[in-house]
Tab-separated table of N, CA and C and ligand atoms in Angstrom:
chain	number	residue	atom	x	y	z
A	1	MET	N	29.058	137.336	130.172
A	1	MET	CA	29.488	135.930	130.388
A	1	MET	C	29.886	135.735	131.853
A	2	THR	N	29.363	134.713	132.480
A	2	THR	CA	29.704	134.458	133.879
A	2	THR	C	30.933	133.556	133.963
A	3	ALA	N	31.462	133.434	135.186
A	3	ALA	CA	32.653	132.608	135.379
A	3	ALA	C	32.394	131.149	135.014
A	4	GLU	N	31.097	130.744	135.113
A	4	GLU	CA	30.778	129.330	134.834
A	4	GLU	C	30.745	129.029	133.339
A	5	ASP	N	30.537	130.083	132.503
A	5	ASP	CA	30.425	129.828	131.068
A	5	ASP	C	31.760	129.333	130.514
A	6	PRO	N	31.740	128.160	129.899
A	6	PRO	CA	32.996	127.730	129.281
A	6	PRO	C	33.298	128.642	128.089
A	7	VAL	N	34.555	128.991	127.903
A	7	VAL	CA	34.920	129.792	126.735
A	7	VAL	C	34.873	128.852	125.531
A	8	LYS	N	34.086	129.243	124.529
A	8	LYS	CA	33.942	128.342	123.380
A	8	LYS	C	35.229	128.334	122.569
A	9	LYS	N	35.731	127.120	122.362
A	9	LYS	CA	36.957	127.012	121.570
A	9	LYS	C	36.601	127.112	120.098
A	10	PRO	N	37.539	127.667	119.287
A	10	PRO	CA	37.274	127.738	117.847
A	10	PRO	C	37.508	126.384	117.194
A	11	ASP	N	37.095	126.248	115.946
A	11	ASP	CA	37.467	125.079	115.141
A	11	ASP	C	38.717	125.456	114.336
A	12	LEU	N	39.357	124.455	113.772
A	12	LEU	CA	40.458	124.714	112.839
A	12	LEU	C	39.866	125.279	111.553
A	13	GLN	N	40.347	126.440	111.129
A	13	GLN	CA	39.767	127.044	109.918
A	13	GLN	C	40.749	127.099	108.768
A	14	GLY	N	42.029	127.127	109.061
A	14	GLY	CA	43.017	127.274	107.981
A	14	GLY	C	44.416	127.392	108.558
A	15	ARG	N	45.284	127.989	107.793
A	15	ARG	CA	46.704	128.066	108.149
A	15	ARG	C	46.986	128.599	109.579
A	16	PRO	N	46.372	129.717	110.012
A	16	PRO	CA	46.726	130.247	111.337
A	16	PRO	C	46.484	129.230	112.457
A	17	GLU	N	45.389	128.494	112.387
A	17	GLU	CA	45.092	127.506	113.432
A	17	GLU	C	46.029	126.311	113.320
A	18	ILE	N	46.385	125.927	112.080
A	18	ILE	CA	47.337	124.823	111.881
A	18	ILE	C	48.680	125.200	112.523
A	19	VAL	N	49.108	126.434	112.301
A	19	VAL	CA	50.396	126.891	112.866
A	19	VAL	C	50.342	126.810	114.385
A	20	LYS	N	49.242	127.250	114.956
A	20	LYS	CA	49.111	127.213	116.415
A	20	LYS	C	49.136	125.768	116.931
A	21	LEU	N	48.406	124.898	116.253
A	21	LEU	CA	48.365	123.489	116.668
A	21	LEU	C	49.753	122.854	116.575
A	22	VAL	N	50.415	123.044	115.449
A	22	VAL	CA	51.723	122.411	115.235
A	22	VAL	C	52.740	122.954	116.251
A	23	ASN	N	52.754	124.273	116.453
A	23	ASN	CA	53.715	124.839	117.419
A	23	ASN	C	53.459	124.292	118.819
A	24	THR	N	52.205	124.242	119.226
A	24	THR	CA	51.885	123.764	120.581
A	24	THR	C	52.221	122.287	120.710
A	25	PHE	N	51.877	121.501	119.668
A	25	PHE	CA	52.133	120.057	119.718
A	25	PHE	C	53.630	119.785	119.841
A	26	TYR	N	54.455	120.440	119.014
A	26	TYR	CA	55.889	120.124	119.074
A	26	TYR	C	56.564	120.725	120.304
A	27	ASP	N	56.023	121.798	120.881
A	27	ASP	CA	56.529	122.242	122.204
A	27	ASP	C	56.333	121.109	123.209
A	28	ARG	N	55.161	120.468	123.139
A	28	ARG	CA	54.873	119.368	124.080
A	28	ARG	C	55.739	118.148	123.759
A	29	VAL	N	55.894	117.849	122.470
A	29	VAL	CA	56.725	116.701	122.073
A	29	VAL	C	58.149	116.879	122.605
A	30	ARG	N	58.699	118.069	122.439
A	30	ARG	CA	60.095	118.297	122.859
A	30	ARG	C	60.259	118.167	124.360
A	31	ALA	N	59.194	118.471	125.106
A	31	ALA	CA	59.257	118.359	126.571
A	31	ALA	C	58.846	116.966	127.042
A	32	ASP	N	58.492	116.091	126.109
A	32	ASP	CA	57.924	114.792	126.480
A	32	ASP	C	59.018	113.743	126.708
A	33	ALA	N	58.879	113.018	127.821
A	33	ALA	CA	59.912	112.049	128.213
A	33	ALA	C	60.015	110.887	127.222
A	34	VAL	N	58.910	110.530	126.560
A	34	VAL	CA	58.922	109.376	125.649
A	34	VAL	C	59.385	109.771	124.237
A	35	LEU	N	58.982	110.940	123.779
A	35	LEU	CA	59.207	111.291	122.369
A	35	LEU	C	60.284	112.347	122.125
A	36	GLY	N	60.526	113.191	123.110
A	36	GLY	CA	61.413	114.344	122.899
A	36	GLY	C	62.781	113.953	122.358
A	37	HIS	N	63.376	112.912	122.936
A	37	HIS	CA	64.749	112.558	122.548
A	37	HIS	C	64.828	112.020	121.118
A	38	ILE	N	63.699	111.483	120.603
A	38	ILE	CA	63.729	110.952	119.225
A	38	ILE	C	63.980	112.094	118.236
A	39	PHE	N	63.398	113.236	118.512
A	39	PHE	CA	63.616	114.391	117.643
A	39	PHE	C	64.960	115.057	117.952
A	40	ASP	N	65.193	115.357	119.231
A	40	ASP	CA	66.352	116.198	119.557
A	40	ASP	C	67.668	115.442	119.596
A	41	GLN	N	67.632	114.162	119.968
A	41	GLN	CA	68.894	113.414	119.992
A	41	GLN	C	69.037	112.471	118.787
A	42	VAL	N	68.016	111.642	118.538
A	42	VAL	CA	68.150	110.608	117.497
A	42	VAL	C	68.165	111.255	116.098
A	43	ALA	N	67.109	112.000	115.769
A	43	ALA	CA	67.027	112.578	114.419
A	43	ALA	C	67.760	113.921	114.326
A	44	GLN	N	68.035	114.530	115.463
A	44	GLN	CA	68.662	115.863	115.504
A	44	GLN	C	67.925	116.829	114.574
A	45	THR	N	66.654	116.906	114.864
A	45	THR	CA	65.742	117.696	114.037
A	45	THR	C	66.118	119.174	113.996
A	46	ASN	N	66.086	119.715	112.787
A	46	ASN	CA	66.230	121.159	112.605
A	46	ASN	C	64.816	121.749	112.671
A	47	TRP	N	64.506	122.377	113.793
A	47	TRP	CA	63.115	122.825	114.014
A	47	TRP	C	62.729	123.970	113.080
A	48	GLU	N	63.730	124.717	112.625
A	48	GLU	CA	63.410	125.826	111.715
A	48	GLU	C	62.895	125.328	110.374
A	49	THR	N	63.294	124.112	109.992
A	49	THR	CA	62.744	123.570	108.740
A	49	THR	C	61.596	122.589	109.015
A	50	HIS	N	61.689	121.861	110.161
A	50	HIS	CA	60.653	120.854	110.427
A	50	HIS	C	59.280	121.498	110.682
A	51	LEU	N	59.237	122.581	111.439
A	51	LEU	CA	57.919	123.169	111.750
A	51	LEU	C	57.193	123.666	110.488
A	52	PRO	N	57.854	124.461	109.628
A	52	PRO	CA	57.147	124.863	108.385
A	52	PRO	C	56.729	123.669	107.528
A	53	LYS	N	57.553	122.586	107.543
A	53	LYS	CA	57.170	121.390	106.788
A	53	LYS	C	55.879	120.801	107.361
A	54	MET	N	55.759	120.822	108.684
A	54	MET	CA	54.563	120.257	109.306
A	54	MET	C	53.334	121.171	109.131
A	55	TYR	N	53.565	122.502	109.037
A	55	TYR	CA	52.412	123.373	108.720
A	55	TYR	C	51.892	122.981	107.333
A	56	ALA	N	52.837	122.806	106.388
A	56	ALA	CA	52.441	122.466	105.011
A	56	ALA	C	51.754	121.102	104.977
A	57	PHE	N	52.302	120.144	105.748
A	57	PHE	CA	51.725	118.796	105.765
A	57	PHE	C	50.264	118.841	106.211
A	58	TRP	N	50.027	119.441	107.363
A	58	TRP	CA	48.659	119.418	107.898
A	58	TRP	C	47.705	120.294	107.097
A	59	GLU	N	48.231	121.403	106.535
A	59	GLU	CA	47.366	122.236	105.697
A	59	GLU	C	46.960	121.454	104.447
A	60	THR	N	47.900	120.664	103.907
A	60	THR	CA	47.595	119.859	102.722
A	60	THR	C	46.576	118.774	103.056
A	61	VAL	N	46.779	118.097	104.201
A	61	VAL	CA	45.849	117.040	104.607
A	61	VAL	C	44.442	117.610	104.814
A	62	MET	N	44.371	118.748	105.483
A	62	MET	CA	43.060	119.273	105.899
A	62	MET	C	42.370	120.098	104.821
A	63	PHE	N	43.166	120.950	104.149
A	63	PHE	CA	42.539	121.945	103.267
A	63	PHE	C	43.057	121.873	101.830
A	64	ARG	N	43.923	120.890	101.563
A	64	ARG	CA	44.487	120.665	100.223
A	64	ARG	C	45.194	121.890	99.668
A	65	SER	N	45.771	122.706	100.545
A	65	SER	CA	46.379	123.949	100.047
A	65	SER	C	47.787	124.186	100.579
A	66	GLY	N	48.367	123.221	101.251
A	66	GLY	CA	49.651	123.509	101.916
A	66	GLY	C	50.881	123.264	101.070
A	67	GLY	N	50.720	122.537	99.952
A	67	GLY	CA	51.864	122.302	99.078
A	67	GLY	C	52.902	121.354	99.651
A	68	PHE	N	52.496	120.428	100.534
A	68	PHE	CA	53.461	119.478	101.128
A	68	PHE	C	53.937	118.490	100.070
A	69	THR	N	55.247	118.259	100.020
A	69	THR	CA	55.787	117.314	99.033
A	69	THR	C	56.815	116.365	99.661
A	70	GLY	N	56.712	116.095	100.962
A	70	GLY	CA	57.711	115.238	101.608
A	70	GLY	C	57.386	113.761	101.464
A	71	ASN	N	58.076	112.960	102.255
A	71	ASN	CA	57.869	111.515	102.223
A	71	ASN	C	57.841	110.964	103.648
A	72	PRO	N	56.665	111.032	104.288
A	72	PRO	CA	56.563	110.629	105.701
A	72	PRO	C	56.997	109.179	105.951
A	73	LEU	N	56.686	108.267	105.012
A	73	LEU	CA	57.067	106.868	105.263
A	73	LEU	C	58.581	106.731	105.337
A	74	ALA	N	59.279	107.333	104.398
A	74	ALA	CA	60.742	107.235	104.396
A	74	ALA	C	61.324	107.889	105.644
A	75	ALA	N	60.768	109.036	106.039
A	75	ALA	CA	61.305	109.758	107.206
A	75	ALA	C	61.221	108.890	108.460
A	76	HIS	N	60.120	108.137	108.606
A	76	HIS	CA	59.963	107.309	109.805
A	76	HIS	C	60.662	105.964	109.672
A	77	ALA	N	60.742	105.436	108.455
A	77	ALA	CA	61.434	104.157	108.243
A	77	ALA	C	62.902	104.290	108.662
A	78	LYS	N	63.485	105.436	108.378
A	78	LYS	CA	64.889	105.670	108.765
A	78	LYS	C	65.082	105.520	110.268
A	79	LEU	N	64.062	105.891	111.025
A	79	LEU	CA	64.197	105.903	112.489
A	79	LEU	C	64.185	104.498	113.091
A	80	VAL	N	63.585	103.535	112.366
A	80	VAL	CA	63.433	102.183	112.917
A	80	VAL	C	64.795	101.570	113.273
A	81	ALA	N	65.799	101.875	112.457
A	81	ALA	CA	67.134	101.325	112.714
A	81	ALA	C	67.797	102.004	113.914
A	82	LEU	N	67.271	103.143	114.318
A	82	LEU	CA	67.968	103.960	115.322
A	82	LEU	C	67.318	103.946	116.700
A	83	THR	N	66.002	103.656	116.721
A	83	THR	CA	65.281	103.724	117.996
A	83	THR	C	64.018	102.872	117.910
A	84	ASP	N	63.377	102.619	119.056
A	84	ASP	CA	62.131	101.853	119.067
A	84	ASP	C	60.999	102.719	118.486
A	85	MET	N	60.370	102.229	117.418
A	85	MET	CA	59.230	102.931	116.822
A	85	MET	C	58.013	102.005	116.891
A	86	GLY	N	57.798	101.395	118.053
A	86	GLY	CA	56.739	100.406	118.242
A	86	GLY	C	55.371	101.040	118.456
A	87	ARG	N	54.369	100.170	118.625
A	87	ARG	CA	52.972	100.611	118.759
A	87	ARG	C	52.778	101.576	119.946
A	88	ASP	N	53.488	101.286	121.052
A	88	ASP	CA	53.344	102.157	122.230
A	88	ASP	C	53.741	103.594	121.922
A	89	LYS	N	54.802	103.713	121.110
A	89	LYS	CA	55.276	105.060	120.750
A	89	LYS	C	54.205	105.778	119.932
A	90	PHE	N	53.603	105.065	118.990
A	90	PHE	CA	52.578	105.697	118.148
A	90	PHE	C	51.328	106.026	118.956
A	91	ASP	N	50.964	105.126	119.883
A	91	ASP	CA	49.791	105.421	120.727
A	91	ASP	C	50.049	106.667	121.575
A	92	HIS	N	51.269	106.762	122.076
A	92	HIS	CA	51.623	107.919	122.899
A	92	HIS	C	51.605	109.202	122.070
A	93	TRP	N	52.205	109.122	120.852
A	93	TRP	CA	52.211	110.271	119.919
A	93	TRP	C	50.768	110.739	119.672
A	94	LEU	N	49.887	109.742	119.413
A	94	LEU	CA	48.496	110.047	119.077
A	94	LEU	C	47.762	110.686	120.262
A	95	LYS	N	48.042	110.186	121.461
A	95	LYS	CA	47.401	110.742	122.660
A	95	LYS	C	47.819	112.209	122.841
A	96	LEU	N	49.103	112.457	122.638
A	96	LEU	CA	49.618	113.825	122.774
A	96	LEU	C	49.027	114.733	121.689
A	97	PHE	N	48.931	114.207	120.478
A	97	PHE	CA	48.400	115.013	119.364
A	97	PHE	C	46.919	115.322	119.596
A	98	CYS	N	46.136	114.288	119.910
A	98	CYS	CA	44.681	114.499	120.089
A	98	CYS	C	44.417	115.372	121.320
A	99	GLY	N	45.230	115.203	122.352
A	99	GLY	CA	45.090	116.046	123.551
A	99	GLY	C	45.349	117.508	123.220
A	100	THR	N	46.337	117.751	122.356
A	100	THR	CA	46.640	119.132	121.961
A	100	THR	C	45.485	119.709	121.144
A	101	VAL	N	44.950	118.910	120.216
A	101	VAL	CA	43.795	119.376	119.426
A	101	VAL	C	42.656	119.735	120.384
A	102	ASP	N	42.356	118.830	121.320
A	102	ASP	CA	41.213	119.057	122.230
A	102	ASP	C	41.421	120.274	123.130
A	103	ASP	N	42.673	120.548	123.495
A	103	ASP	CA	42.918	121.716	124.355
A	103	ASP	C	42.683	123.030	123.618
A	104	LEU	N	42.820	122.997	122.282
A	104	LEU	CA	42.780	124.258	121.528
A	104	LEU	C	41.530	124.432	120.671
A	105	PHE	N	40.981	123.325	120.166
A	105	PHE	CA	39.937	123.433	119.139
A	105	PHE	C	38.777	122.475	119.394
A	106	VAL	N	37.622	122.871	118.865
A	106	VAL	CA	36.434	122.009	118.928
A	106	VAL	C	35.705	122.146	117.609
A	107	GLY	N	35.222	121.030	117.067
A	107	GLY	CA	34.395	121.136	115.873
A	107	GLY	C	34.693	120.040	114.870
A	108	GLU	N	34.074	120.213	113.701
A	108	GLU	CA	34.168	119.201	112.654
A	108	GLU	C	35.606	118.999	112.169
A	109	HIS	N	36.314	120.112	111.936
A	109	HIS	CA	37.697	119.990	111.463
A	109	HIS	C	38.600	119.432	112.554
A	110	ALA	N	38.321	119.794	113.790
A	110	ALA	CA	39.121	119.254	114.910
A	110	ALA	C	38.935	117.737	114.984
A	111	ASP	N	37.697	117.292	114.801
A	111	ASP	CA	37.456	115.837	114.802
A	111	ASP	C	38.153	115.181	113.611
A	112	HIS	N	38.090	115.855	112.470
A	112	HIS	CA	38.663	115.274	111.254
A	112	HIS	C	40.186	115.126	111.374
A	113	ILE	N	40.844	116.128	111.929
A	113	ILE	CA	42.315	116.055	112.000
A	113	ILE	C	42.725	114.928	112.961
A	114	LYS	N	41.938	114.695	113.995
A	114	LYS	CA	42.258	113.587	114.919
A	114	LYS	C	42.077	112.238	114.211
A	115	ASN	N	41.026	112.121	113.392
A	115	ASN	CA	40.822	110.874	112.636
A	115	ASN	C	41.943	110.652	111.624
A	116	CYS	N	42.338	111.747	110.939
A	116	CYS	CA	43.439	111.626	109.962
A	116	CYS	C	44.712	111.188	110.670
A	117	ALA	N	44.988	111.787	111.824
A	117	ALA	CA	46.214	111.445	112.560
A	117	ALA	C	46.193	109.973	112.971
A	118	ALA	N	45.026	109.497	113.419
A	118	ALA	CA	44.927	108.091	113.847
A	118	ALA	C	45.146	107.156	112.656
A	119	ASP	N	44.565	107.500	111.513
A	119	ASP	CA	44.741	106.679	110.309
A	119	ASP	C	46.204	106.648	109.889
A	120	MET	N	46.828	107.819	109.902
A	120	MET	CA	48.223	107.873	109.438
A	120	MET	C	49.165	107.215	110.433
A	121	ALA	N	48.852	107.309	111.717
A	121	ALA	CA	49.680	106.600	112.710
A	121	ALA	C	49.618	105.097	112.438
A	122	ASN	N	48.423	104.591	112.113
A	122	ASN	CA	48.282	103.168	111.759
A	122	ASN	C	49.109	102.806	110.540
A	123	VAL	N	48.984	103.638	109.502
A	123	VAL	CA	49.686	103.338	108.249
A	123	VAL	C	51.197	103.377	108.472
A	124	ILE	N	51.672	104.451	109.099
A	124	ILE	CA	53.130	104.596	109.266
A	124	ILE	C	53.659	103.470	110.152
A	125	PHE	N	52.994	103.247	111.287
A	125	PHE	CA	53.462	102.177	112.190
A	125	PHE	C	53.526	100.831	111.454
A	126	SER	N	52.447	100.485	110.754
A	126	SER	CA	52.404	99.143	110.170
A	126	SER	C	53.369	99.009	109.000
A	127	ARG	N	53.516	100.065	108.206
A	127	ARG	CA	54.433	99.975	107.055
A	127	ARG	C	55.890	99.918	107.516
A	128	ILE	N	56.286	100.736	108.464
A	128	ILE	CA	57.719	100.759	108.825
A	128	ILE	C	58.105	99.553	109.674
A	129	ASN	N	57.115	98.916	110.320
A	129	ASN	CA	57.436	97.740	111.141
A	129	ASN	C	57.014	96.432	110.466
A	130	GLN	N	56.551	96.533	109.229
A	130	GLN	CA	56.103	95.359	108.465
A	130	GLN	C	55.085	94.514	109.245
A	131	VAL	N	54.120	95.178	109.862
A	131	VAL	CA	53.039	94.411	110.489
A	131	VAL	C	51.732	94.763	109.770
A	132	PRO	N	50.770	93.832	109.765
A	132	PRO	CA	49.533	94.103	109.039
A	132	PRO	C	48.812	95.319	109.604
A	133	ASP	N	48.242	96.102	108.717
A	133	ASP	CA	47.491	97.289	109.118
A	133	ASP	C	46.138	96.841	109.673
A	134	PRO	N	45.783	97.255	110.916
A	134	PRO	CA	44.515	96.795	111.501
A	134	PRO	C	43.290	97.188	110.688
A	135	ARG	N	43.430	98.265	109.864
A	135	ARG	CA	42.266	98.646	109.037
A	135	ARG	C	41.947	97.567	108.017
A	136	PHE	N	42.951	96.702	107.712
A	136	PHE	CA	42.728	95.663	106.716
A	136	PHE	C	42.570	94.290	107.359
A	137	ASP	N	42.342	94.253	108.665
A	137	ASP	CA	42.058	92.979	109.323
A	137	ASP	C	40.805	92.397	108.679
A	138	PRO	N	40.928	91.160	108.122
A	138	PRO	CA	39.775	90.571	107.420
A	138	PRO	C	38.504	90.597	108.260
A	139	ALA	N	38.652	90.525	109.586
A	139	ALA	CA	37.468	90.518	110.444
A	139	ALA	C	36.689	91.831	110.346
A	140	ASN	N	37.365	92.902	109.947
A	140	ASN	CA	36.698	94.208	109.909
A	140	ASN	C	36.222	94.620	108.522
A	141	LEU	N	36.481	93.787	107.527
A	141	LEU	CA	36.198	94.207	106.159
A	141	LEU	C	34.776	93.848	105.716
A	142	THR	N	34.183	94.746	104.926
A	142	THR	CA	32.928	94.401	104.252
A	142	THR	C	33.313	93.544	103.039
A	143	PRO	N	32.356	92.788	102.471
A	143	PRO	CA	32.675	91.981	101.277
A	143	PRO	C	33.270	92.832	100.159
A	144	GLU	N	32.748	94.050	99.977
A	144	GLU	CA	33.248	94.921	98.907
A	144	GLU	C	34.709	95.323	99.187
A	145	GLN	N	35.009	95.648	100.447
A	145	GLN	CA	36.387	96.013	100.803
A	145	GLN	C	37.316	94.816	100.639
A	146	ARG	N	36.821	93.623	101.002
A	146	ARG	CA	37.659	92.423	100.925
A	146	ARG	C	38.070	92.171	99.467
A	147	GLU	N	37.091	92.358	98.580
A	147	GLU	CA	37.353	92.128	97.146
A	147	GLU	C	38.363	93.168	96.638
A	148	ARG	N	38.183	94.434	97.035
A	148	ARG	CA	39.071	95.517	96.578
A	148	ARG	C	40.483	95.302	97.121
A	149	TYR	N	40.571	94.900	98.377
A	149	TYR	CA	41.879	94.708	99.010
A	149	TYR	C	42.606	93.512	98.379
A	150	ALA	N	41.854	92.452	98.010
A	150	ALA	CA	42.474	91.288	97.365
A	150	ALA	C	43.086	91.716	96.032
A	151	ARG	N	42.378	92.599	95.315
A	151	ARG	CA	42.899	93.087	94.032
A	151	ARG	C	44.161	93.916	94.258
A	152	TYR	N	44.141	94.765	95.292
A	152	TYR	CA	45.285	95.624	95.594
A	152	TYR	C	46.501	94.778	95.961
A	153	LYS	N	46.265	93.727	96.773
A	153	LYS	CA	47.389	92.898	97.228
A	153	LYS	C	48.023	92.126	96.074
A	154	SER	N	47.234	91.838	95.018
A	154	SER	CA	47.772	91.044	93.924
A	154	SER	C	48.598	91.900	92.961
A	155	GLN	N	48.560	93.250	93.159
A	155	GLN	CA	49.377	94.105	92.291
A	155	GLN	C	50.803	94.162	92.830
A	156	PRO	N	51.809	94.345	91.956
A	156	PRO	CA	53.176	94.491	92.453
A	156	PRO	C	53.276	95.739	93.342
A	157	GLN	N	53.899	95.614	94.502
A	157	GLN	CA	54.013	96.735	95.430
A	157	GLN	C	55.319	97.490	95.193
A	158	PRO	N	55.306	98.813	95.348
A	158	PRO	CA	56.562	99.558	95.248
A	158	PRO	C	57.488	99.146	96.405
A	159	ALA	N	58.784	99.209	96.198
A	159	ALA	CA	59.735	98.848	97.255
A	159	ALA	C	59.517	99.753	98.451
A	160	THR	N	59.534	99.177	99.677
A	160	THR	CA	59.407	99.999	100.890
A	160	THR	C	60.635	100.890	100.988
A	161	PRO	N	60.414	102.200	101.234
A	161	PRO	CA	61.570	103.105	101.272
A	161	PRO	C	62.534	102.765	102.402
B	1	HEM	C1	56.065	107.431	117.275
B	1	HEM	C2	55.525	108.437	116.592
B	1	HEM	C3	56.348	109.404	115.774
B	1	HEM	C4	57.630	109.819	115.939
B	1	HEM	C5	58.629	109.437	117.041
B	1	HEM	C6	57.930	110.715	114.843
B	1	HEM	C7	59.159	111.329	114.638
B	1	HEM	C8	59.505	112.021	113.511
B	1	HEM	C9	60.836	112.493	113.202
B	1	HEM	C10	62.059	112.329	114.103
B	1	HEM	C11	60.784	113.094	111.984
B	1	HEM	C12	61.956	113.714	111.226
B	1	HEM	C13	62.150	115.136	111.630
B	1	HEM	C14	63.416	115.665	110.999
B	1	HEM	O1	63.389	115.981	109.790
B	1	HEM	O2	64.396	115.716	111.709
B	1	HEM	C15	59.409	113.037	111.536
B	1	HEM	C16	58.952	113.572	110.350
B	1	HEM	C17	57.633	113.636	110.005
B	1	HEM	N1	56.568	113.126	110.708
B	1	HEM	FE1	56.699	111.984	112.380
B	1	HEM	N2	56.824	110.854	114.056
B	1	HEM	C18	55.828	110.072	114.584
B	1	HEM	C19	54.540	109.936	114.105
B	1	HEM	C20	54.017	110.654	113.062
B	1	HEM	C21	52.656	110.566	112.592
B	1	HEM	C22	51.582	109.653	113.177
B	1	HEM	C23	52.556	111.443	111.548
B	1	HEM	C24	51.347	111.774	110.699
B	1	HEM	C25	50.137	111.875	111.213
B	1	HEM	C26	53.843	112.066	111.349
B	1	HEM	C27	54.147	112.986	110.371
B	1	HEM	C28	55.419	113.366	110.012
B	1	HEM	C29	55.742	114.086	108.791
B	1	HEM	C30	54.770	114.569	107.726
B	1	HEM	C31	57.137	114.260	108.777
B	1	HEM	C32	57.983	114.956	107.699
B	1	HEM	C33	58.341	113.921	106.657
B	1	HEM	C34	59.255	114.471	105.577
B	1	HEM	O3	60.344	114.967	105.902
B	1	HEM	O4	58.858	114.412	104.425
B	1	HEM	N3	54.704	111.566	112.292
B	1	HEM	N4	58.657	112.379	112.464
């Protein structure tokens, strides 16, 4: 291999890569001027429990094997009363997360985890701030989705945590 050959990055395959991604991402989050204080000062996160919870979360999302049983909406809804959890914060979180994925991994699973993160950032942001989810903007819906969403909206909704 010559100096010019890029070293091929691996794809996410399972738990070991999830652990590496989560550890690297939260090292960056803690050092980040926009997000670090939300964990260390506002939520006073216990990293010894939060990191294993996040390994389980992402393993469950990606490989259905992590055994995650938390409540992400409630965890973030609590923060709204304590700090700004606006769109800029979520965009910044997403940029940091996707940048970390890109620095470490390449491939189908790497692309998938970035898409999942973007979807969940949309859901969490819109639910905790009571703003419409852009995925359900009528302008973006197919007729079939519009019909399904109308049915969903007419059902009684569970109380927001
Ligand atoms: C502005 C962006 C975000 C901020 C500031 C943020 C911050 C936090 C904080 C402070 C906690 C609680 C940690 C503790 O227990 O002390 C938490 C929990 C968590 N976050 Fe986020 N978060 C953000 C976005 C996201 C996104 C987009 C996802 C998913 C892709 C996510 C997934 C989770 C999960 C799964 C938990 C654990 C929930 C539980 O305890 O059941 N977060 N987050």
